[in-house]
Amino acid sequence: MTPALTTGQILINLLAALFVIPLVAGIFIKAPKLIVFGLLGVLFMFSDSTWGQIEQEATIYSRGAGMFYFSLLNLILLISGVAALIKRMATRHGPQLAPPISKYFVAFIFLLLSHVVMGLMLGIDLNVILGYNGVFNILNMLIFMYIVIMALDKDKDSTRLLVTILALAGIRAAFGAVRYFLFDGDSANPYRNFEGLDIKIFFFDINDNFVAALAAFCAAWLLTTPQFKMRWYTRLLILMFIGLEIAAVALSFRRSSLIGLALMFGFLFLRLPGRRKLVFAMLGASALVVVASVFFQQRLQFNTTGGVLESLIYDIAPDRGGIKENRFYELYAAAQSMDGNWLFGRGTWGTFVGDKDALSYHGNDFSFVHSGFGHVLLKTGFVGLTLFVCILGAYVSFYRKHRNHLAGKERLIADAGFAGFLFWIPTLLIGTPIIEFRSMMMLGFTLALPFVAVGMQNYQVRRYLYQQSQYAAA
């Protein structure tokens, strides 16, 4: 819990807020792209994972939390969200921003405010109610989604966005490769530091795997789409780039990342013209064999004496003993702790109880579970879970409705967004994205992409109609 501030600290915070708030708001209103690309630069380049380090270090995502309760980055996001709302109210006749999701966004804010009121009535501190171990990061996700949609609204932004994704991912992967092949890999390595396994990893943070997977998908999309003609050496460079990004995922030895990557490229395979599917399938099968063999030799061999499949499900296999020996015991214990609170949950501040020995990896912090959907259910019940699923469902429906009406770079941006969503599905099922600021910001960016693509195409149509009207008037 964050300690109470002294009078001097409160005064310093007030003065800092009086400086930061109008500065950020003014920049977003005048140059929203500067805020969005700045946030993307931080999200793509800096890790947020400290789990697995022998000595945990503060990250850029926690800077300012002691002064403002929220981190400085989160404060910038919230101020930008308010500025976006003000700007939107001042231009009511502008294009709508993600209309299928807006009603669920409003409903979620009402639900969060209800938890705030109830928590304060029960004597819970506000910083606990709105802490990251609740559902506040869902609000961060939605705000970031909306400011990305608002900022990237011109057709020339598509090139800037794609170049930014590929360039930042390439730099990050190159950094990871140097660290992996020349040094000891990621310092956040629980397999080596906690379990004593002789394993180096490329990246432990799931978001670094997402950045690499997203860049690999975009590059593979460009390589396999007939309308983009390239010289042989350009194709060779792209193939090398794809190999680097896939290596970043494979050598991180995370099952959810590999499954997510497979879902992304399976989606790309389905989107290919018929004649290209055979070549892609052969290349994909070869890459899968290499990745599976490396994954088994470097990590899964320590989990069981069986084959690859037994290694992949070693902690959820039926013959692993009682429920307390199973990975799903955590969710079982959380369900047992609901105590009739299934409709509205145990509150954003709520916790669960279970066998501390079986749940020793929690470190006595039982305010989260390893399932995004399960976490939302624990905190906000079926009401909150339904809202969250409706947000994701509205996103999928929007993409399916508009995907065949997009072309060129806008089609790539929309497909990349949906592929990115597929990457996050395993993590939403068995990971902890809801309590991670960086993960939910990345998910918000993913949700924004199809809306950005449609907005860019609509801008092109509006500009064409305006030019035609000007020509006719002349």
Coordinates of C-alpha atoms in Angstrom, one line a residue:
M1 CA 0.0 0.0 0.0
T2 CA 1.3 3.5 -0.8
P3 CA 2.1 5.4 2.4
A4 CA 0.3 8.7 3.1
L5 CA 2.0 11.8 1.8
T6 CA 3.3 14.6 4.0
T7 CA 2.1 18.2 3.6
G8 CA 5.3 19.1 1.8
Q9 CA 5.0 16.2 -0.6
I10 CA 1.4 17.1 -1.3
L11 CA 2.5 20.7 -2.1
I12 CA 5.2 19.5 -4.4
N13 CA 2.7 17.1 -6.2
L14 CA 0.3 19.9 -6.6
L15 CA 2.9 22.2 -8.2
A16 CA 4.1 19.3 -10.4
A17 CA 0.5 18.6 -11.5
L18 CA -0.2 22.2 -12.3
F19 CA 2.8 22.1 -14.7
V20 CA 2.3 18.6 -16.2
I21 CA -1.4 18.6 -16.8
P22 CA -1.8 21.7 -19.0
L23 CA 1.5 20.8 -20.8
V24 CA 0.4 17.2 -21.8
A25 CA -3.2 18.3 -22.5
G26 CA -1.9 21.1 -24.8
I27 CA 0.5 18.9 -26.7
F28 CA -2.2 16.3 -27.3
I29 CA -4.8 18.8 -28.5
K30 CA -2.3 20.4 -30.9
A31 CA -0.1 17.4 -31.8
P32 CA -1.7 14.1 -30.7
K33 CA 0.6 12.1 -32.9
L34 CA 3.5 13.2 -30.8
I35 CA 2.0 11.8 -27.6
V36 CA 0.9 8.5 -29.3
F37 CA 4.2 7.8 -31.1
G38 CA 6.1 8.8 -27.9
L39 CA 4.0 6.2 -25.9
L40 CA 4.5 3.6 -28.6
G41 CA 8.3 4.2 -28.5
V42 CA 8.3 3.6 -24.8
L43 CA 6.0 0.5 -25.0
F44 CA 8.0 -1.1 -27.8
M45 CA 11.5 -0.4 -26.4
F46 CA 11.3 -0.8 -22.6
S47 CA 10.5 -4.0 -20.6
D48 CA 8.1 -3.9 -17.7
S49 CA 9.0 -7.4 -16.3
T50 CA 10.9 -7.6 -13.0
W51 CA 9.7 -11.2 -12.1
G52 CA 12.7 -13.5 -12.4
Q53 CA 15.4 -11.0 -11.5
I54 CA 17.6 -11.7 -8.5
E55 CA 17.5 -8.0 -7.6
Q56 CA 14.4 -6.4 -8.8
E57 CA 14.9 -3.0 -10.6
A58 CA 12.5 -0.2 -11.0
T59 CA 11.2 0.2 -14.6
I60 CA 10.2 3.3 -16.6
Y61 CA 6.6 2.2 -16.1
S62 CA 6.8 2.8 -12.3
R63 CA 8.5 6.1 -12.4
G64 CA 6.5 8.8 -10.6
A65 CA 4.2 6.3 -8.7
G66 CA 5.6 7.4 -5.4
M67 CA 4.7 11.1 -6.2
F68 CA 1.4 10.8 -8.0
Y69 CA 0.2 7.3 -6.9
F70 CA -0.1 6.6 -10.6
S71 CA 3.1 6.3 -12.7
L72 CA 4.1 9.3 -14.8
L73 CA 3.3 7.4 -18.0
N74 CA -0.2 6.5 -16.7
L75 CA -0.7 10.1 -15.7
I76 CA 0.2 11.2 -19.2
L77 CA -2.2 8.7 -20.6
L78 CA -5.1 9.8 -18.3
I79 CA -4.5 13.5 -19.1
S80 CA -4.4 12.7 -22.8
G81 CA -7.7 10.8 -22.4
V82 CA -9.3 13.9 -20.9
A83 CA -7.8 16.1 -23.6
A84 CA -9.2 13.7 -26.2
L85 CA -12.6 13.9 -24.7
I86 CA -12.5 17.7 -24.6
K87 CA -11.3 17.8 -28.2
R88 CA -14.0 15.4 -29.3
M89 CA -16.7 17.4 -27.6
A90 CA -15.5 20.5 -29.4
T91 CA -15.8 18.8 -32.8
R92 CA -19.0 16.8 -32.6
H93 CA -19.3 16.5 -36.4
G94 CA -16.1 14.6 -36.8
P95 CA -15.9 10.9 -37.6
Q96 CA -17.0 8.5 -34.9
L97 CA -14.4 6.7 -32.8
A98 CA -15.0 3.0 -32.4
P99 CA -18.8 3.3 -32.1
P100 CA -19.4 -0.4 -31.4
I101 CA -17.3 -0.2 -28.3
S102 CA -18.4 3.2 -26.9
K103 CA -21.4 1.9 -25.1
Y104 CA -19.4 -0.8 -23.3
F105 CA -16.8 1.8 -22.4
V106 CA -19.4 4.0 -20.7
A107 CA -20.8 0.9 -18.9
F108 CA -17.4 -0.1 -17.7
I109 CA -16.7 3.4 -16.3
F110 CA -20.0 3.2 -14.5
L111 CA -19.1 -0.2 -13.1
L112 CA -15.6 1.1 -12.0
L113 CA -17.2 4.1 -10.3
S114 CA -19.6 1.8 -8.5
H115 CA -16.7 -0.2 -7.1
V116 CA -15.1 3.0 -6.0
V117 CA -18.2 4.1 -4.1
M118 CA -18.7 0.7 -2.5
G119 CA -15.0 0.4 -1.6
L120 CA -14.9 3.8 0.0
M121 CA -18.0 2.9 2.0
L122 CA -16.2 -0.2 3.3
G123 CA -13.1 1.8 4.3
I124 CA -10.9 0.6 1.5
D125 CA -8.2 3.1 0.4
L126 CA -8.8 4.7 -3.0
N127 CA -5.3 3.7 -4.2
V128 CA -6.2 0.1 -3.5
I129 CA -9.5 0.3 -5.2
L130 CA -7.9 1.8 -8.3
G131 CA -4.7 -0.2 -8.1
Y132 CA -3.3 -2.2 -11.0
N133 CA -4.2 -5.5 -9.2
G134 CA -7.8 -4.6 -9.8
V135 CA -9.3 -3.7 -13.2
F136 CA -7.9 -0.2 -13.7
N137 CA -5.7 -1.3 -16.6
I138 CA -8.8 -2.1 -18.6
L139 CA -9.6 1.6 -18.4
N140 CA -6.0 2.3 -19.5
M141 CA -6.5 -0.1 -22.4
L142 CA -9.6 1.7 -23.6
I143 CA -8.2 5.2 -23.2
F144 CA -5.1 4.3 -25.2
M145 CA -7.3 2.7 -27.9
Y146 CA -9.3 5.8 -28.3
I147 CA -6.3 8.3 -28.4
V148 CA -4.6 6.1 -31.0
I149 CA -7.7 6.1 -33.2
M150 CA -8.0 9.9 -32.8
A151 CA -4.4 10.6 -33.5
L152 CA -3.9 8.4 -36.5
D153 CA -6.6 9.6 -38.9
K154 CA -4.7 10.6 -42.1
D155 CA -3.7 8.3 -44.9
K156 CA 0.0 9.2 -44.6
D157 CA -0.1 8.0 -41.0
S158 CA -0.3 4.4 -42.3
T159 CA 3.2 4.5 -43.6
R160 CA 4.5 6.2 -40.4
L161 CA 2.8 3.6 -38.3
L162 CA 4.1 0.6 -40.2
V163 CA 7.7 2.0 -40.3
T164 CA 7.5 2.7 -36.6
I165 CA 6.4 -0.8 -35.8
L166 CA 9.1 -2.5 -38.0
A167 CA 11.9 -0.1 -37.0
L168 CA 11.3 -0.3 -33.2
A169 CA 10.8 -4.1 -33.3
G170 CA 14.0 -4.5 -35.3
I171 CA 16.0 -2.4 -32.9
R172 CA 14.5 -4.3 -29.9
A173 CA 15.2 -7.7 -31.5
A174 CA 18.8 -6.7 -32.3
F175 CA 19.4 -5.7 -28.7
G176 CA 17.9 -9.0 -27.5
A177 CA 20.0 -10.9 -30.0
V178 CA 23.3 -9.3 -28.8
R179 CA 22.4 -9.9 -25.2
Y180 CA 21.4 -13.5 -25.9
F181 CA 24.3 -14.7 -28.1
L182 CA 27.1 -12.6 -26.6
F183 CA 26.0 -12.4 -22.9
D184 CA 23.7 -14.2 -20.5
G185 CA 20.4 -13.1 -22.1
D186 CA 17.5 -11.4 -20.2
S187 CA 18.3 -10.8 -16.6
A188 CA 14.7 -11.5 -15.7
N189 CA 15.1 -15.3 -16.0
P190 CA 13.1 -17.2 -13.4
Y191 CA 14.1 -20.6 -14.9
R192 CA 17.8 -19.9 -14.2
N193 CA 17.5 -17.6 -11.1
F194 CA 14.7 -19.4 -9.3
E195 CA 14.6 -23.0 -10.6
G196 CA 18.4 -23.5 -11.2
L197 CA 17.9 -24.5 -14.9
D198 CA 20.8 -23.8 -17.3
I199 CA 18.7 -21.8 -19.7
K200 CA 19.2 -18.4 -21.4
I201 CA 16.2 -16.5 -22.6
F202 CA 15.8 -13.9 -25.3
F203 CA 13.0 -11.9 -23.6
F204 CA 10.9 -12.9 -20.5
D205 CA 8.4 -10.0 -20.9
I206 CA 5.5 -11.3 -22.9
N207 CA 5.2 -7.8 -24.5
D208 CA 8.6 -8.1 -26.1
N209 CA 7.4 -11.4 -27.6
F210 CA 4.3 -9.5 -28.9
V211 CA 6.4 -6.8 -30.5
A212 CA 8.5 -9.4 -32.3
A213 CA 5.5 -11.4 -33.4
L214 CA 3.7 -8.3 -34.7
A215 CA 6.7 -7.2 -36.7
A216 CA 7.2 -10.7 -38.1
F217 CA 3.5 -10.8 -39.1
C218 CA 3.7 -7.4 -40.9
A219 CA 6.9 -8.4 -42.7
A220 CA 5.4 -11.8 -43.7
W221 CA 2.2 -10.1 -44.9
L222 CA 4.2 -7.7 -47.1
L223 CA 6.3 -10.6 -48.4
T224 CA 3.3 -12.8 -49.3
T225 CA 0.9 -10.2 -50.7
P226 CA 0.9 -10.2 -54.5
Q227 CA 0.2 -6.4 -54.9
F228 CA 3.6 -5.5 -53.2
K229 CA 6.4 -6.1 -55.8
M230 CA 9.9 -6.4 -54.4
R231 CA 13.4 -7.1 -55.7
W232 CA 15.1 -10.3 -54.7
Y233 CA 17.5 -8.7 -52.3
T234 CA 14.6 -6.8 -50.6
R235 CA 12.8 -10.2 -50.1
L236 CA 16.0 -11.7 -48.7
L237 CA 16.3 -8.8 -46.1
I238 CA 12.7 -9.3 -45.1
L239 CA 13.2 -13.0 -44.7
M240 CA 16.2 -12.4 -42.5
F241 CA 14.1 -9.8 -40.5
I242 CA 11.3 -12.4 -40.0
G243 CA 13.8 -15.0 -38.9
L244 CA 15.2 -12.6 -36.3
E245 CA 11.8 -11.8 -34.9
I246 CA 10.7 -15.4 -34.8
A247 CA 13.9 -16.3 -33.0
A248 CA 13.1 -13.6 -30.4
V249 CA 9.8 -15.4 -29.7
A250 CA 11.1 -19.0 -29.9
L251 CA 14.2 -18.4 -27.7
S252 CA 12.1 -16.8 -25.0
F253 CA 10.7 -20.3 -24.3
R254 CA 7.2 -19.1 -23.4
R255 CA 4.3 -21.4 -24.4
S256 CA 1.7 -18.7 -24.6
S257 CA 3.9 -16.6 -26.9
L258 CA 4.6 -19.6 -29.2
I259 CA 0.9 -20.5 -29.4
G260 CA 0.1 -16.8 -30.1
L261 CA 2.6 -16.7 -32.8
A262 CA 1.2 -19.9 -34.4
L263 CA -2.3 -18.4 -34.3
M264 CA -1.1 -15.2 -36.0
F265 CA 0.6 -17.1 -38.8
G266 CA -2.3 -19.5 -39.1
F267 CA -4.5 -16.5 -39.7
L268 CA -2.1 -15.2 -42.3
F269 CA -2.1 -18.6 -44.0
L270 CA -5.9 -18.5 -44.3
R271 CA -5.8 -15.0 -45.8
L272 CA -3.3 -16.0 -48.6
P273 CA -4.3 -16.6 -52.2
G274 CA -4.6 -20.3 -53.0
R275 CA -1.4 -20.7 -55.0
R276 CA 0.7 -19.2 -52.2
K277 CA -0.6 -21.3 -49.4
L278 CA 1.4 -24.4 -50.4
V279 CA 4.8 -22.5 -50.3
F280 CA 3.8 -20.8 -47.1
A281 CA 2.8 -24.1 -45.5
M282 CA 6.1 -25.7 -46.4
L283 CA 8.1 -22.8 -45.0
G284 CA 5.9 -22.7 -41.9
A285 CA 6.2 -26.4 -41.3
S286 CA 10.0 -26.2 -41.5
A287 CA 10.1 -23.3 -39.1
L288 CA 7.7 -25.1 -36.7
V289 CA 10.0 -28.2 -36.6
V290 CA 13.0 -26.1 -35.8
V291 CA 11.2 -24.0 -33.2
A292 CA 9.6 -27.1 -31.5
S293 CA 13.0 -29.0 -31.4
V294 CA 14.8 -26.0 -29.9
F295 CA 11.9 -25.3 -27.4
F296 CA 12.0 -29.0 -26.3
Q297 CA 15.7 -29.2 -26.0
Q298 CA 16.2 -25.9 -24.1
R299 CA 13.3 -25.8 -21.8
L300 CA 10.7 -28.6 -21.9
Q301 CA 13.3 -31.4 -21.3
F302 CA 13.5 -30.2 -17.7
N303 CA 9.7 -30.7 -17.2
T304 CA 9.1 -34.3 -18.0
T305 CA 10.7 -37.4 -19.5
G306 CA 7.9 -37.8 -22.1
G307 CA 7.6 -36.3 -25.6
V308 CA 6.9 -32.8 -26.8
L309 CA 3.2 -32.9 -26.2
E310 CA 3.6 -34.2 -22.6
S311 CA 6.2 -31.5 -22.0
L312 CA 3.9 -28.8 -23.3
I313 CA 1.1 -29.8 -20.8
Y314 CA 3.3 -31.0 -18.0
D315 CA 1.6 -28.8 -15.4
I316 CA -2.0 -29.5 -16.5
A317 CA -1.8 -33.2 -17.5
P318 CA -4.4 -35.4 -15.8
D319 CA -1.8 -37.7 -14.2
R320 CA -0.1 -34.9 -12.3
G321 CA -1.6 -35.8 -9.0
G322 CA -4.3 -34.0 -7.0
I323 CA -5.8 -30.6 -7.8
K324 CA -3.2 -28.9 -5.7
E325 CA -0.5 -30.2 -8.0
N326 CA -2.2 -28.8 -11.1
R327 CA -1.7 -25.4 -12.6
F328 CA -5.5 -24.8 -12.4
Y329 CA -5.5 -25.1 -8.6
E330 CA -5.2 -21.3 -8.4
L331 CA -8.4 -20.8 -10.4
Y332 CA -10.1 -23.5 -8.3
A333 CA -9.1 -21.8 -5.1
A334 CA -10.3 -18.4 -6.5
A335 CA -13.6 -20.0 -7.4
Q336 CA -14.0 -21.4 -3.9
S337 CA -13.3 -18.0 -2.5
M338 CA -16.2 -16.2 -4.4
D339 CA -18.6 -16.8 -1.5
G340 CA -21.7 -16.0 -3.5
N341 CA -20.2 -12.9 -5.1
W342 CA -20.4 -14.3 -8.6
L343 CA -22.6 -11.5 -10.0
F344 CA -20.5 -8.5 -9.0
G345 CA -17.3 -10.1 -7.8
R346 CA -15.2 -9.5 -4.7
G347 CA -14.5 -5.9 -5.6
T348 CA -11.5 -4.5 -7.4
W349 CA -9.6 -4.8 -4.1
G350 CA -10.7 -8.4 -3.6
T351 CA -8.4 -11.4 -2.9
F352 CA -8.8 -15.1 -2.7
V353 CA -7.5 -17.8 -0.3
G354 CA -5.8 -21.1 -0.9
D355 CA -3.0 -23.5 0.1
K356 CA 0.0 -21.2 0.6
D357 CA 2.4 -24.0 -0.2
A358 CA 0.8 -24.8 -3.5
L359 CA 0.6 -21.1 -4.3
S360 CA 4.0 -20.2 -3.1
Y361 CA 4.8 -18.5 -6.4
H362 CA 2.2 -15.8 -5.4
G363 CA 4.5 -14.6 -2.6
N364 CA 1.6 -14.0 -0.2
D365 CA -0.1 -11.7 -2.8
F366 CA -3.4 -13.3 -3.6
S367 CA -5.0 -10.3 -5.3
F368 CA -4.6 -11.7 -8.9
V369 CA -4.9 -15.0 -10.7
H370 CA -3.2 -16.4 -13.8
S371 CA -6.1 -15.8 -16.2
G372 CA -7.2 -12.5 -17.6
F373 CA -10.8 -13.6 -17.8
G374 CA -10.6 -15.3 -14.4
H375 CA -9.1 -12.1 -12.9
V376 CA -12.0 -10.0 -14.2
L377 CA -14.5 -12.5 -12.9
L378 CA -12.8 -12.5 -9.5
K379 CA -12.9 -8.8 -9.2
T380 CA -16.1 -7.7 -11.0
G381 CA -18.1 -10.9 -11.3
F382 CA -20.1 -12.0 -14.3
V383 CA -21.2 -8.4 -14.9
G384 CA -17.7 -7.2 -15.4
L385 CA -16.7 -10.3 -17.3
T386 CA -19.6 -9.8 -19.7
L387 CA -18.7 -6.2 -20.4
F388 CA -15.1 -7.2 -21.1
V389 CA -16.1 -10.0 -23.4
C390 CA -18.6 -7.7 -25.2
I391 CA -15.8 -5.2 -25.8
L392 CA -13.6 -7.9 -27.4
G393 CA -16.7 -9.3 -29.3
A394 CA -17.5 -5.9 -30.7
Y395 CA -14.0 -5.5 -31.9
V396 CA -14.0 -8.9 -33.7
S397 CA -17.4 -8.1 -35.3
F398 CA -16.1 -4.7 -36.5
Y399 CA -13.0 -6.3 -38.1
R400 CA -15.1 -9.0 -39.8
K401 CA -17.5 -6.4 -41.1
H402 CA -14.9 -4.2 -42.7
R403 CA -11.9 -6.4 -43.5
N404 CA -12.9 -7.1 -47.1
H405 CA -13.5 -3.4 -47.9
L406 CA -9.9 -2.5 -47.1
A407 CA -6.9 -2.6 -49.4
G408 CA -3.2 -1.9 -49.4
K409 CA -1.5 -0.6 -46.2
E410 CA -4.9 -0.1 -44.5
R411 CA -5.7 -3.8 -45.0
L412 CA -2.3 -4.7 -43.5
I413 CA -2.9 -2.5 -40.5
A414 CA -6.3 -4.1 -39.9
D415 CA -5.0 -7.6 -40.3
A416 CA -2.1 -6.9 -38.0
G417 CA -4.5 -5.7 -35.4
F418 CA -6.6 -8.8 -35.6
A419 CA -3.5 -11.1 -35.7
G420 CA -2.2 -9.2 -32.6
F421 CA -5.5 -9.9 -30.9
L422 CA -5.1 -13.6 -31.6
F423 CA -1.6 -13.5 -30.1
W424 CA -3.2 -12.2 -26.8
I425 CA -5.8 -14.9 -26.5
P426 CA -3.6 -17.5 -24.8
T427 CA -2.3 -14.9 -22.4
L428 CA -5.9 -13.8 -21.6
L429 CA -6.7 -17.4 -20.8
I430 CA -3.7 -18.4 -18.7
G431 CA -1.6 -15.3 -18.1
T432 CA -1.8 -12.1 -16.0
P433 CA -2.2 -9.3 -18.6
I434 CA -4.9 -7.4 -16.6
I435 CA -2.5 -6.4 -13.8
E436 CA 0.2 -5.4 -16.2
F437 CA 0.2 -1.8 -17.5
R438 CA 2.4 -2.5 -20.6
S439 CA 0.3 -5.6 -21.6
M440 CA -3.0 -3.8 -21.5
M441 CA -1.6 -0.8 -23.4
M442 CA -0.4 -3.2 -26.0
L443 CA -3.8 -4.8 -26.1
G444 CA -5.4 -1.4 -26.5
F445 CA -3.0 -0.6 -29.4
T446 CA -4.1 -3.9 -31.0
L447 CA -7.8 -3.1 -30.6
A448 CA -7.2 0.3 -32.2
L449 CA -5.6 -0.9 -35.4
P450 CA -8.8 -2.0 -37.4
F451 CA -10.5 1.2 -36.4
V452 CA -7.5 3.2 -37.5
A453 CA -7.4 1.4 -40.8
V454 CA -11.1 2.1 -41.5
G455 CA -10.7 5.7 -40.5
M456 CA -7.7 6.1 -42.8
Q457 CA -9.7 4.7 -45.7
N458 CA -12.7 6.9 -44.9
Y459 CA -10.4 9.9 -44.9
Q460 CA -9.2 9.0 -48.4
V461 CA -12.8 8.8 -49.5
R462 CA -13.7 12.2 -48.0
R463 CA -10.6 13.8 -49.5
Y464 CA -11.4 12.3 -53.0
L465 CA -15.0 13.6 -52.8
Y466 CA -13.8 17.0 -51.7
Q467 CA -11.3 17.2 -54.6
Q468 CA -14.0 16.1 -57.0
S469 CA -16.4 18.8 -55.8
Q470 CA -13.7 21.4 -56.1
Y471 CA -13.0 20.3 -59.6
A472 CA -16.7 20.4 -60.6
A473 CA -17.1 23.9 -59.1
A474 CA -14.1 25.1 -61.1

